[in-house]
CSV table of C-alpha atoms in Angstrom, one decimal:
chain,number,residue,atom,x,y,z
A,1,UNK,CA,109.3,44.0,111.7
A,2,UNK,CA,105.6,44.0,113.2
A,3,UNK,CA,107.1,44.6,116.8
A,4,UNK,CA,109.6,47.7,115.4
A,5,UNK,CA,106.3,49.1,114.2
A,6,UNK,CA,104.9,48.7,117.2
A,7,UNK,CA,107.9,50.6,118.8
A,8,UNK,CA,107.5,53.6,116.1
A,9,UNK,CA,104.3,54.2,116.1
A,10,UNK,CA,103.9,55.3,120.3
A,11,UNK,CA,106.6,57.4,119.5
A,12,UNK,CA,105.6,59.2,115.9
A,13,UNK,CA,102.1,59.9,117.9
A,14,UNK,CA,104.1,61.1,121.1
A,15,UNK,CA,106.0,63.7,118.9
A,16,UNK,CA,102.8,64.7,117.3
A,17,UNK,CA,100.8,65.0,120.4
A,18,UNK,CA,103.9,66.9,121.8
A,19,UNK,CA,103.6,69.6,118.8
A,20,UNK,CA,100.0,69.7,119.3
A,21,UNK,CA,100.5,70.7,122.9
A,22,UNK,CA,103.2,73.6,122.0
A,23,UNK,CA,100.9,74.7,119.5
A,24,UNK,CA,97.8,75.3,121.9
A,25,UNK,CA,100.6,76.7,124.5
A,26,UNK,CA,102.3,79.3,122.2
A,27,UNK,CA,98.7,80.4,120.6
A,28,UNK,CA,97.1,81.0,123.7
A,29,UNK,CA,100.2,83.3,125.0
A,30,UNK,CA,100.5,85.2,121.5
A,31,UNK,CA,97.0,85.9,122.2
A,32,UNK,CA,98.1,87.5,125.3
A,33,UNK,CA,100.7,88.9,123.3
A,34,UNK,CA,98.4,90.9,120.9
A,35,UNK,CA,96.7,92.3,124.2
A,36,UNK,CA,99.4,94.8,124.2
A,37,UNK,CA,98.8,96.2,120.6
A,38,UNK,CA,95.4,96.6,121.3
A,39,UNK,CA,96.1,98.4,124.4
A,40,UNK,CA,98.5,100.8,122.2
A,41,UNK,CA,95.4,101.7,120.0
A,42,UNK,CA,93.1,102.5,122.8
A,43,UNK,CA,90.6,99.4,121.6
A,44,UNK,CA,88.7,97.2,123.3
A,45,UNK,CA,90.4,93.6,123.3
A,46,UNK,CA,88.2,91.2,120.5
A,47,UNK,CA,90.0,88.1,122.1
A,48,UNK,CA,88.6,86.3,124.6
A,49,UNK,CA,91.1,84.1,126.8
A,50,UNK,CA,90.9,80.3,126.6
A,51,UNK,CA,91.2,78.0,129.1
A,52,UNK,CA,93.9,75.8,129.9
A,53,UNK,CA,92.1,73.2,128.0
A,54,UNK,CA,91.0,75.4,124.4
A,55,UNK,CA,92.1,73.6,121.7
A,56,UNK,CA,93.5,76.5,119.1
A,57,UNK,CA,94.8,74.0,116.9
A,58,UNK,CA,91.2,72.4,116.1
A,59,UNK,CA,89.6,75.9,115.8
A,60,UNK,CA,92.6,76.4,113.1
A,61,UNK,CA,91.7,73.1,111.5
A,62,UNK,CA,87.9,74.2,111.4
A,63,UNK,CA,88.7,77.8,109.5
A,64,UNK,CA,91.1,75.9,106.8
A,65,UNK,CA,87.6,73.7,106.3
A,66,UNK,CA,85.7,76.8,106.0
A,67,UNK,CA,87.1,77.0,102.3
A,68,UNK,CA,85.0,74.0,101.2
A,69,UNK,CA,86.8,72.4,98.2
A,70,UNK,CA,90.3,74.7,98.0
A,71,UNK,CA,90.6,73.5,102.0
A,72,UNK,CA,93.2,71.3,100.9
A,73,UNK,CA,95.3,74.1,99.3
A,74,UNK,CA,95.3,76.6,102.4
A,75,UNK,CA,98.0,76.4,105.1
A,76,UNK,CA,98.3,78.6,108.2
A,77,UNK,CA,101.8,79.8,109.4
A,78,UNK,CA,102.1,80.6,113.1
A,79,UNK,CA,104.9,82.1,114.0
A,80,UNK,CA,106.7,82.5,117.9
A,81,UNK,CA,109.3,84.4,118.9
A,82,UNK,CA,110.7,84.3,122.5
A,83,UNK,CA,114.2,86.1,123.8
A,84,UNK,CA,116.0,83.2,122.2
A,85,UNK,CA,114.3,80.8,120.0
A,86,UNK,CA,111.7,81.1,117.1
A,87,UNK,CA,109.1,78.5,116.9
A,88,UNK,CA,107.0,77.8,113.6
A,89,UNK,CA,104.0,75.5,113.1
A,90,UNK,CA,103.1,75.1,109.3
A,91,UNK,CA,99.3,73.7,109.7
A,92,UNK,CA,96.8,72.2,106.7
A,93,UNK,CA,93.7,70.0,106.0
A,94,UNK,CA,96.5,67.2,106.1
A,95,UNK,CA,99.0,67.8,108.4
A,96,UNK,CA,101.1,69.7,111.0
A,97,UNK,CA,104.6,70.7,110.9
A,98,UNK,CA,106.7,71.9,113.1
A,99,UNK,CA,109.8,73.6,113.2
A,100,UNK,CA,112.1,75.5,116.3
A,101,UNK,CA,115.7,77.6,115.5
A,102,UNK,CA,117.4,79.0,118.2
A,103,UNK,CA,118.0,82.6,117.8
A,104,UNK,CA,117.7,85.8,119.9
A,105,UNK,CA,115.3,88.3,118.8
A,106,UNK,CA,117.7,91.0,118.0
A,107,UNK,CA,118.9,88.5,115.6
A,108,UNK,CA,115.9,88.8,113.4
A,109,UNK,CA,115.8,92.1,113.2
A,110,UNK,CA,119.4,92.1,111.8
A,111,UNK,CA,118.2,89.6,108.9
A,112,UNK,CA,115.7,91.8,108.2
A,113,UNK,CA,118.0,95.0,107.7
A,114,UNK,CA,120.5,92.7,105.9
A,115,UNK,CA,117.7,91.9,103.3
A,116,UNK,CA,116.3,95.1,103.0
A,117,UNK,CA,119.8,96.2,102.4
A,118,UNK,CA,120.6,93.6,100.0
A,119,UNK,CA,117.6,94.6,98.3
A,120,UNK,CA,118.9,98.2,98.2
A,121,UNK,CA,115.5,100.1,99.3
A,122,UNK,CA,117.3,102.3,101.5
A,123,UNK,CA,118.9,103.6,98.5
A,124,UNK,CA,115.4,104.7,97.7
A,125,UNK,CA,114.4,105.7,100.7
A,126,UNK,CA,117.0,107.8,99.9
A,127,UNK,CA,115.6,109.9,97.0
A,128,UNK,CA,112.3,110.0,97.6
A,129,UNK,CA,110.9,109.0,101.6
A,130,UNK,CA,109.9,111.5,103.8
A,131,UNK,CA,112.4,112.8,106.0
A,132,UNK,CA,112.1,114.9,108.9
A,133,UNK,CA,113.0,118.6,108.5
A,134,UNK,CA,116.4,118.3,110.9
A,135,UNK,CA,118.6,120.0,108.4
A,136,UNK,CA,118.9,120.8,104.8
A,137,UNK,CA,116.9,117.9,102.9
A,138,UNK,CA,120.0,117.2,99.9
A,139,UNK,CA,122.8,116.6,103.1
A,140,UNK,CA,120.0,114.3,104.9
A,141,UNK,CA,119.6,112.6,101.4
A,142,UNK,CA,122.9,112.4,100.7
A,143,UNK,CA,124.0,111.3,104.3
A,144,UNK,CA,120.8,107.9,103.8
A,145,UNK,CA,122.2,107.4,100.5
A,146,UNK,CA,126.3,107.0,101.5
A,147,UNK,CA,124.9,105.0,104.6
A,148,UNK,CA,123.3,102.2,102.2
A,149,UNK,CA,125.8,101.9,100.2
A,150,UNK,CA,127.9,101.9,102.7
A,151,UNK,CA,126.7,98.2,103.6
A,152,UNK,CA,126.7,95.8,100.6
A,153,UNK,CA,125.4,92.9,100.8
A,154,UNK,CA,124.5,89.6,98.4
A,155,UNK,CA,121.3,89.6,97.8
A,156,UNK,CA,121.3,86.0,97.2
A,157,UNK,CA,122.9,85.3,101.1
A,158,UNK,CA,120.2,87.6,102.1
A,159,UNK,CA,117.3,86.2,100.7
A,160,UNK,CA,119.0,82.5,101.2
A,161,UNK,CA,119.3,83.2,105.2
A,162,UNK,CA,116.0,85.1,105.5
A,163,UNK,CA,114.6,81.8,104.0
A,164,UNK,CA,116.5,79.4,105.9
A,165,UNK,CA,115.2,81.1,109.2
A,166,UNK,CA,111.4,82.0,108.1
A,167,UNK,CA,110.6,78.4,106.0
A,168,UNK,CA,113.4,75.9,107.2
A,169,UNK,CA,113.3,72.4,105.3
A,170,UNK,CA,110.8,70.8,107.5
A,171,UNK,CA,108.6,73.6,107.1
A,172,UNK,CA,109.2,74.3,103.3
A,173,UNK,CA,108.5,70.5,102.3
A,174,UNK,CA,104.8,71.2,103.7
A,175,UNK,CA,104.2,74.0,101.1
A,176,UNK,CA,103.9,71.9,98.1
A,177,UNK,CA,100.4,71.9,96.8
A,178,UNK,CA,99.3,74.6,98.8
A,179,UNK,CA,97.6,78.0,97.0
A,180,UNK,CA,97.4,80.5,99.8
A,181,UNK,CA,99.3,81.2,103.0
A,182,UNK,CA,97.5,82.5,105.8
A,183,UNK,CA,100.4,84.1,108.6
A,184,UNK,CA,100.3,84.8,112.0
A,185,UNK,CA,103.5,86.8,112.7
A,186,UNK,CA,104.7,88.0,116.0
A,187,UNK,CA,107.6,90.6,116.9
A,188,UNK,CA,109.1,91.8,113.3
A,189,UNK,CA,108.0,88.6,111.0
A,190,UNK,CA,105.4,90.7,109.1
A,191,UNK,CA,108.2,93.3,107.9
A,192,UNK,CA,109.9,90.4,105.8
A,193,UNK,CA,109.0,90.2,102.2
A,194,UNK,CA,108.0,87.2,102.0
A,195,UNK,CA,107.2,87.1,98.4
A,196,UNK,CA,111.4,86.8,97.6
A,197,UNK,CA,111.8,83.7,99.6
A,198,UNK,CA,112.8,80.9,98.1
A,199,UNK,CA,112.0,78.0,100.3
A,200,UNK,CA,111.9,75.2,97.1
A,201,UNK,CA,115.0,73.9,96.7
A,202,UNK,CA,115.7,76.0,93.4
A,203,UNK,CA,115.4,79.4,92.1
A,204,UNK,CA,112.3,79.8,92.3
A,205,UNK,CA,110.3,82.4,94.6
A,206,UNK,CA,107.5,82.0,96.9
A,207,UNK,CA,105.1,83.9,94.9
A,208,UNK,CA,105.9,82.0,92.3
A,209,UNK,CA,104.0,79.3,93.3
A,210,UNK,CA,101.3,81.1,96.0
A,211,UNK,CA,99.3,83.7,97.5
A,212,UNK,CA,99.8,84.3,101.0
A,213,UNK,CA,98.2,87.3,103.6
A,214,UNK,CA,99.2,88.4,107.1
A,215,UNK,CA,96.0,87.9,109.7
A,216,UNK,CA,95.2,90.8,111.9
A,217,UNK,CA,94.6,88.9,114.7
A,218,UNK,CA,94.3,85.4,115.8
A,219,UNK,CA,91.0,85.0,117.6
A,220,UNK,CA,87.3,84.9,116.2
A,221,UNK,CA,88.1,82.5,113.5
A,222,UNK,CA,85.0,80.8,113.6
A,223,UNK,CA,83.0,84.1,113.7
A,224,UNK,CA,84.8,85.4,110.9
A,225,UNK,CA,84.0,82.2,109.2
A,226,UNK,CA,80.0,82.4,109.7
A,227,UNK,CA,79.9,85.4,108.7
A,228,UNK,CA,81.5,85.7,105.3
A,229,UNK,CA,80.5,81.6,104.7
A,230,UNK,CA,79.3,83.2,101.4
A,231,UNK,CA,82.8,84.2,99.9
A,232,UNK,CA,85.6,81.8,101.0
A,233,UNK,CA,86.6,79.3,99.1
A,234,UNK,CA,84.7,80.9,96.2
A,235,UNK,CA,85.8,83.2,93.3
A,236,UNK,CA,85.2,86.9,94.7
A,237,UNK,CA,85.7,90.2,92.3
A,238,UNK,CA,86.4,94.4,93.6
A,239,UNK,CA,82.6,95.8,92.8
A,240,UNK,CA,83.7,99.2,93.4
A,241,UNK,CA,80.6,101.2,92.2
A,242,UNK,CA,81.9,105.0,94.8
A,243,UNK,CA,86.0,104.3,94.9
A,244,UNK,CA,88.0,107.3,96.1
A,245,UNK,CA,91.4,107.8,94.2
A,246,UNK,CA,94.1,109.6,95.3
A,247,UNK,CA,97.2,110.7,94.0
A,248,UNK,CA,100.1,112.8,94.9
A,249,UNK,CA,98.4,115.8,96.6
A,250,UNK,CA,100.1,118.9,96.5
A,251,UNK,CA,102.2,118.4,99.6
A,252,UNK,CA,102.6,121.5,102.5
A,253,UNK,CA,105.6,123.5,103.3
A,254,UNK,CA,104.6,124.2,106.5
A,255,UNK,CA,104.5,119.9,107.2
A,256,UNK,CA,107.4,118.9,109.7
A,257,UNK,CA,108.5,116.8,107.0
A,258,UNK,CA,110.0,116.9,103.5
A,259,UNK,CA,107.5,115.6,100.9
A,260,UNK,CA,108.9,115.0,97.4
A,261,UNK,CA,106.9,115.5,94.7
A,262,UNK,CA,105.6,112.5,93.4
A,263,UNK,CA,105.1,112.7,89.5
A,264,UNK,CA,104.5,108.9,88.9
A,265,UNK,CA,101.7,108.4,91.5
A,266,UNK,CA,99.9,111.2,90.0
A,267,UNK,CA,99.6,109.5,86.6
A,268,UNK,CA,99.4,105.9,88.5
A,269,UNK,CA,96.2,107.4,90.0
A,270,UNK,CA,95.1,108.7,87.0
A,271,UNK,CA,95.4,105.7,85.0
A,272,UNK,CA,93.1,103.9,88.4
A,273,UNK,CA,90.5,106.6,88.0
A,274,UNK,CA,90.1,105.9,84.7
A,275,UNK,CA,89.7,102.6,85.0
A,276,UNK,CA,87.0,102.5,87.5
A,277,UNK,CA,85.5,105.4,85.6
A,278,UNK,CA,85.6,108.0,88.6
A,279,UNK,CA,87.8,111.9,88.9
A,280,UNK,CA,91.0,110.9,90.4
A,281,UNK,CA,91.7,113.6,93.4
A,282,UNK,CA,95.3,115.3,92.2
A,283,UNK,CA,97.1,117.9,94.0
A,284,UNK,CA,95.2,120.7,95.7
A,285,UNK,CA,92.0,119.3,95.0
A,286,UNK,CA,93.7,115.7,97.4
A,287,UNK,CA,93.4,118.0,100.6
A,288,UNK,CA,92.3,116.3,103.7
A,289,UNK,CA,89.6,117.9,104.1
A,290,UNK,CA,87.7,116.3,101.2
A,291,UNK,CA,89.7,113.0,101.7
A,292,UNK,CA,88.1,112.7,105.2
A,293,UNK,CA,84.9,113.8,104.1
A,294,UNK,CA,84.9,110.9,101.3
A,295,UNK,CA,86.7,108.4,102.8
A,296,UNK,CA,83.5,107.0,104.6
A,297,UNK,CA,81.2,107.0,102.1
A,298,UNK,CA,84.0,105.4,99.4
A,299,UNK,CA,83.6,101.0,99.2
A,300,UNK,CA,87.3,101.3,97.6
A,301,UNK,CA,90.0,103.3,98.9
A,302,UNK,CA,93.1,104.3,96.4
A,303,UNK,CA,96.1,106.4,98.4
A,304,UNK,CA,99.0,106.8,96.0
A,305,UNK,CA,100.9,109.2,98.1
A,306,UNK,CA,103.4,109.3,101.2
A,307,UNK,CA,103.1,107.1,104.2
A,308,UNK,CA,105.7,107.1,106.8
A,309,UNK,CA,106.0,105.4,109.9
A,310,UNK,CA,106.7,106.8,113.4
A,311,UNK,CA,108.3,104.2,116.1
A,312,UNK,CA,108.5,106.8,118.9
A,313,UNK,CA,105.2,108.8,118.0
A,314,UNK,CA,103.4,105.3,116.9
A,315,UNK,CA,99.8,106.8,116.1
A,316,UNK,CA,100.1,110.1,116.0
A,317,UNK,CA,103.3,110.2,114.3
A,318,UNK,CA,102.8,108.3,111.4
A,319,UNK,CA,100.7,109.3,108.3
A,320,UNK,CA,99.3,109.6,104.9
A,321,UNK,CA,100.0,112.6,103.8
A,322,UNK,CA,97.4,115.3,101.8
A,323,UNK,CA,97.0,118.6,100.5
A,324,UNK,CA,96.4,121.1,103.2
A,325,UNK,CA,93.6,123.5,103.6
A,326,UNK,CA,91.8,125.3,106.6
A,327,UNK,CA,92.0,122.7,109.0
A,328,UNK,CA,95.1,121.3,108.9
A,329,UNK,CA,98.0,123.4,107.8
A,330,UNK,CA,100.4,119.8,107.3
A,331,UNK,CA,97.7,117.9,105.2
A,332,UNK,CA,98.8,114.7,107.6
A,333,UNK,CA,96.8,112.1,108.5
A,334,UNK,CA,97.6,110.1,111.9
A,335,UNK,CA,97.3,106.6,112.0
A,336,UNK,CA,95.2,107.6,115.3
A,337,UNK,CA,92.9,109.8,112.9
A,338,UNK,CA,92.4,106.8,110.4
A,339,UNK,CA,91.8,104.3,112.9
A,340,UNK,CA,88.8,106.6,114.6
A,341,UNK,CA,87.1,106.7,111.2
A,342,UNK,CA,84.0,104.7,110.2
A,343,UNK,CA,85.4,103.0,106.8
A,344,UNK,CA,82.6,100.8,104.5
A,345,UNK,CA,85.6,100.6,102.1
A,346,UNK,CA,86.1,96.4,102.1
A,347,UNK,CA,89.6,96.9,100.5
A,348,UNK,CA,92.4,99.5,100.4
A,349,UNK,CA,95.4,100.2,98.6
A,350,UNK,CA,98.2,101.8,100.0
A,351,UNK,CA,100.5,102.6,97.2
A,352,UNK,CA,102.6,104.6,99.8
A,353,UNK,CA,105.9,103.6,101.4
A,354,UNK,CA,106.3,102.4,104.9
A,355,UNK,CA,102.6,101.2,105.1
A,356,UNK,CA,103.6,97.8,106.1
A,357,UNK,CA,106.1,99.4,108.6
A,358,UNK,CA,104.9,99.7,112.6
A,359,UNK,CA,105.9,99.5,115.8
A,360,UNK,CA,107.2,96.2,116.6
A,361,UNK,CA,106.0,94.5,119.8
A,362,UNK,CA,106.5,91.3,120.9
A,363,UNK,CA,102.8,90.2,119.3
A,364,UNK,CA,103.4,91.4,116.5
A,365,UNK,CA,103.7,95.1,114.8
A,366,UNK,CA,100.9,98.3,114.6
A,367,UNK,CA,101.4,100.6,111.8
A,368,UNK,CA,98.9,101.8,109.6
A,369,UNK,CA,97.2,98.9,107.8
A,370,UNK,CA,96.5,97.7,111.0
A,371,UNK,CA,94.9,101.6,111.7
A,372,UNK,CA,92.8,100.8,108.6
A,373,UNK,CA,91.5,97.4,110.3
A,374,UNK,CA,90.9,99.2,113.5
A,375,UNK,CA,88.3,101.6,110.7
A,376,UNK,CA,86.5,98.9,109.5
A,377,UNK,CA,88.4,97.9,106.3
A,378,UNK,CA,88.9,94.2,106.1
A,379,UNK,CA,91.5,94.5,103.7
A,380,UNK,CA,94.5,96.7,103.2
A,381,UNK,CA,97.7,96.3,100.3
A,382,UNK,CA,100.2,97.7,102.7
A,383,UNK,CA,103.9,97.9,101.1
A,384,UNK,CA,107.4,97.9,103.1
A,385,UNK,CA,109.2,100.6,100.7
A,386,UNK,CA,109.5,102.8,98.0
A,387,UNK,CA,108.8,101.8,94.3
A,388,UNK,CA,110.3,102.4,91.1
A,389,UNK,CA,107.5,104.6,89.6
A,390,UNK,CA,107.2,103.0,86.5
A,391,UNK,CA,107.0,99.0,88.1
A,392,UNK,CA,104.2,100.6,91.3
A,393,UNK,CA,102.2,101.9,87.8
A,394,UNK,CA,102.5,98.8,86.1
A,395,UNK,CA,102.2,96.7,89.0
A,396,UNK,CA,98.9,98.1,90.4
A,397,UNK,CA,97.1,98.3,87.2
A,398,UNK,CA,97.6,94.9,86.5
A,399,UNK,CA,95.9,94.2,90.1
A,400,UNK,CA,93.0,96.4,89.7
A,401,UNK,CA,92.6,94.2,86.5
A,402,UNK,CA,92.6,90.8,88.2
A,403,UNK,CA,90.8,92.6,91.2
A,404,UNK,CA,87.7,93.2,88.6
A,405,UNK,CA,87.6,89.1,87.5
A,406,UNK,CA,86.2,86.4,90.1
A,407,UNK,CA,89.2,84.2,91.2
A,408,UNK,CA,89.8,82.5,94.6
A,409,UNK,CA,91.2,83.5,97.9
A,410,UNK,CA,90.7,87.3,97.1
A,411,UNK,CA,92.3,89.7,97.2
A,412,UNK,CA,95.7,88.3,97.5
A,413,UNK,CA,96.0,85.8,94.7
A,414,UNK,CA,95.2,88.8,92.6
A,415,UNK,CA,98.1,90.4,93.7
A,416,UNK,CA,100.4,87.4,93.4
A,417,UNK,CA,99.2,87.1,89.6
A,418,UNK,CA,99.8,91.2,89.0
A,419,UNK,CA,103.5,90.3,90.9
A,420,UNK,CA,103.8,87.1,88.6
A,421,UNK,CA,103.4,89.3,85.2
A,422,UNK,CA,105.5,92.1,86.5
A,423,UNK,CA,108.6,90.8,87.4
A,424,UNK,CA,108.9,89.6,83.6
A,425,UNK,CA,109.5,93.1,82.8
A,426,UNK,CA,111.4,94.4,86.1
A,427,UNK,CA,112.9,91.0,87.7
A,428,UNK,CA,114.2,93.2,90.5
A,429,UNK,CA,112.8,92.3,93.6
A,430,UNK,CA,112.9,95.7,95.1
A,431,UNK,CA,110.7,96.2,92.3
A,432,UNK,CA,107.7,94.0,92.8
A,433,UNK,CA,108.3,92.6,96.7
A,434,UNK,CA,107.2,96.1,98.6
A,435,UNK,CA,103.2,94.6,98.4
A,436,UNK,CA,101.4,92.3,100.8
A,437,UNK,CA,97.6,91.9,101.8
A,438,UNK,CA,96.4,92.8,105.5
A,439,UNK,CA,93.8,90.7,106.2
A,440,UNK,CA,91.2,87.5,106.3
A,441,UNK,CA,91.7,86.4,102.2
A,442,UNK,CA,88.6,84.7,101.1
């Protein structure tokens, strides 16, 4: 027995020091990777290259110790796509795993239609998204509408293969015990909803057991760490003592789009406003004009409005959309015009569709949370479709409520608690899965 131990062990540590060495690999060219992005936003690269000897796998290590005591419940999951095969490292206080599928990247973009089909958000998209003015806005409607349904799928299947690719068994048995996710996607990973997959062996979902946030970038860990040493792995709480609320301005005819009016946000951001005690902007008086003018000076930001997203016309196509006035006739604000501005805001929530949508490139994808970053906001709540009115209302009123009481790894465990309580009363997914946090959690 002593000498098959002997045999084992050389080769459990070979396999490990094998993992470690695809991990540092991998890192160091998704860093490259990300290079592109920034290039796409015009901003100067924050990460500087290792060398051929950088360790990224301690420097990982060190930020999961930067949450003192809840270290032990924080994992990061890396994630790296090439033309055919998608590795996965699944790394904590305790261990590494390591996981590798074989599967072009087209692929995973056809799992994530099939979910979002199964989960019937292009229905909708249908009723409600903004569409481009290329015809008469009931056929375009009509025409998105007969194309989802069009394409039935189990939801279950959906959710089951999404799961099987994104947290495969060896990768899934690592989760137990952990609190908070941190993920590093690349190509189209952070377009899943993660928060429907069901990666324990039951029925179960992932938020049903923990938080988890998509990083902005993968460098600067330790810097990040130094500098906000006073908040991780502590209880943190929203102190928002100038928010700016907004809700469904009174959208322009003359926009190249077709922006429904959206009853429900305008009550969801009156409810906000009177909850952190400040005048909700509302139609005419949400132009962009006084949005811009605010937006600065605000330490919360609240946009319950349209977003859309814009793959050909990445940041000057997409936008938040306002009430118009004097200086802009379409009320729409670019990604490129939010990610110029000089935000103090620490948090903000996008209760618009397609907010969580970008560009995909092979490091990863740009929309408009990421615009938001590039302003200064550490933290955005991005979300990957439309809402049923009544579940968004519910579902971020709840949140601003757990946002106002210290917890840990804020401000994403606050969401995962606000999800938690919703889906009692709409179990849907479509209804409570659209949400995720952009950012460093604390």
């Amino acid at each position: 027995m002593k000498w098959l131990l002997f045999l084992l062990l050389p080769t459990a540590l070979l396999a490990q020091e094998k993992t470690d060495v695809l991990f540092n690999r991998y890192y160091a060219q998704s860093i490259e990777k990300l290079r592109e992005i920034y290039t796409v936003r015009n901003a100067a690269f924050i990460c500087q290259p290792g060398n051929a000897g950088t360790n990224y796998q301690q420097e990982v290590k060190d930020y999961i110790r930067a949450f003192k005591a809840k270290a032990p419940e924080v994992g990061v999951l890396f994630y790296s796509v090439s033309p055919d095969t998608l590795r996965i490292w699944l790394g904590t206080l305790q261990q590494w795993r390591y996981a590798e599928t074989k599967i072009k990247a087209s692929k995973l973009a056809d799992i994530e239609y099939q979910l979002r089909t199964a989960l019937g958000v292009e229905s909708l998209a249908a009723t409600r998204a903004p569409l481009a003015k290329t015809g008469d806005e009931a056929t375009l409607r009509s025409s998105i509408k007969k194309s989802a349904i069009a394409k039935p799928a189990s939801l279950q299947k959906a959710i089951q293969d999404a799961t099987a690719l994104l947290l495969p068994a060896s990768i899934a048995d690592g989760l137990k015990g952990l609190s908070h996710l941190f993920i590093i996607p690349e190509y189209n990973i952070g377009q899943f909803p993660f928060h429907v997959l069901q990666p324990y062996g039951n029925n179960s979902y992932l938020v049903d057991s923990l938080s988890w946030s998509f990083v902005p970038h993968l460098c600067n860990f330790e810097a990040f760490a130094m500098e906000n040493a006073m908040k991780m792995g502590k209880p943190n709480q929203l102190k928002a003592n100038n928010p700016l609320v907004v809700g469904n301005p009174a959208y322009s005819q003359e926009a190249p789009f077709y922006l429904p009016d959206l009853p429900g946000a305008a009550a969801e951001a009156s409810l906000v406003g009177n909850a952190l005690e400040t005048t909700s902007l509302l139609q005419a008086s949400a132009n962009i004009s006084t949005v811009k003018q605010l937006a600065p000076k605000a330490d919360l930001l609240y946009f319950a409005t349209h977003g859309h997203f814009d793959n050909s016309k990445m940041l000057d196509g997409s936008f938040l959309a306002f009430a118009p006035d004097s200086s802009s006739a379409t009320g729409l604000l670019s990604a490129r015009d939010i990610q110029q501005m000089k935000l103090k805001a620490e948090l903000a929530i996008l209760s618009a569709c397609q907010t969580g949508f970008g560009k995909v490139f092979a490091g990863g994808f740009h929309g408009i949370g990421r615009a938001f970053y590039k302003a200064g906001v550490n933290f955005s709540v991005i979300s990957l479709w439309s809402v049923n009115d009544a579940a968004t209302k519910e579902l971020m009123i709840r949140y601003l409520v757990k946002l106002m009481n210290p917890d840990y790894f804020y401000p994403a465990r606050q969401l995962q608690e606000a999800i938690q309580a919703v889906k009692k009363k709409y179990p849907e997914p479509a209804n409570w899965a659209a949400f995720s946090v952009f950012g460093f959690t604390y």
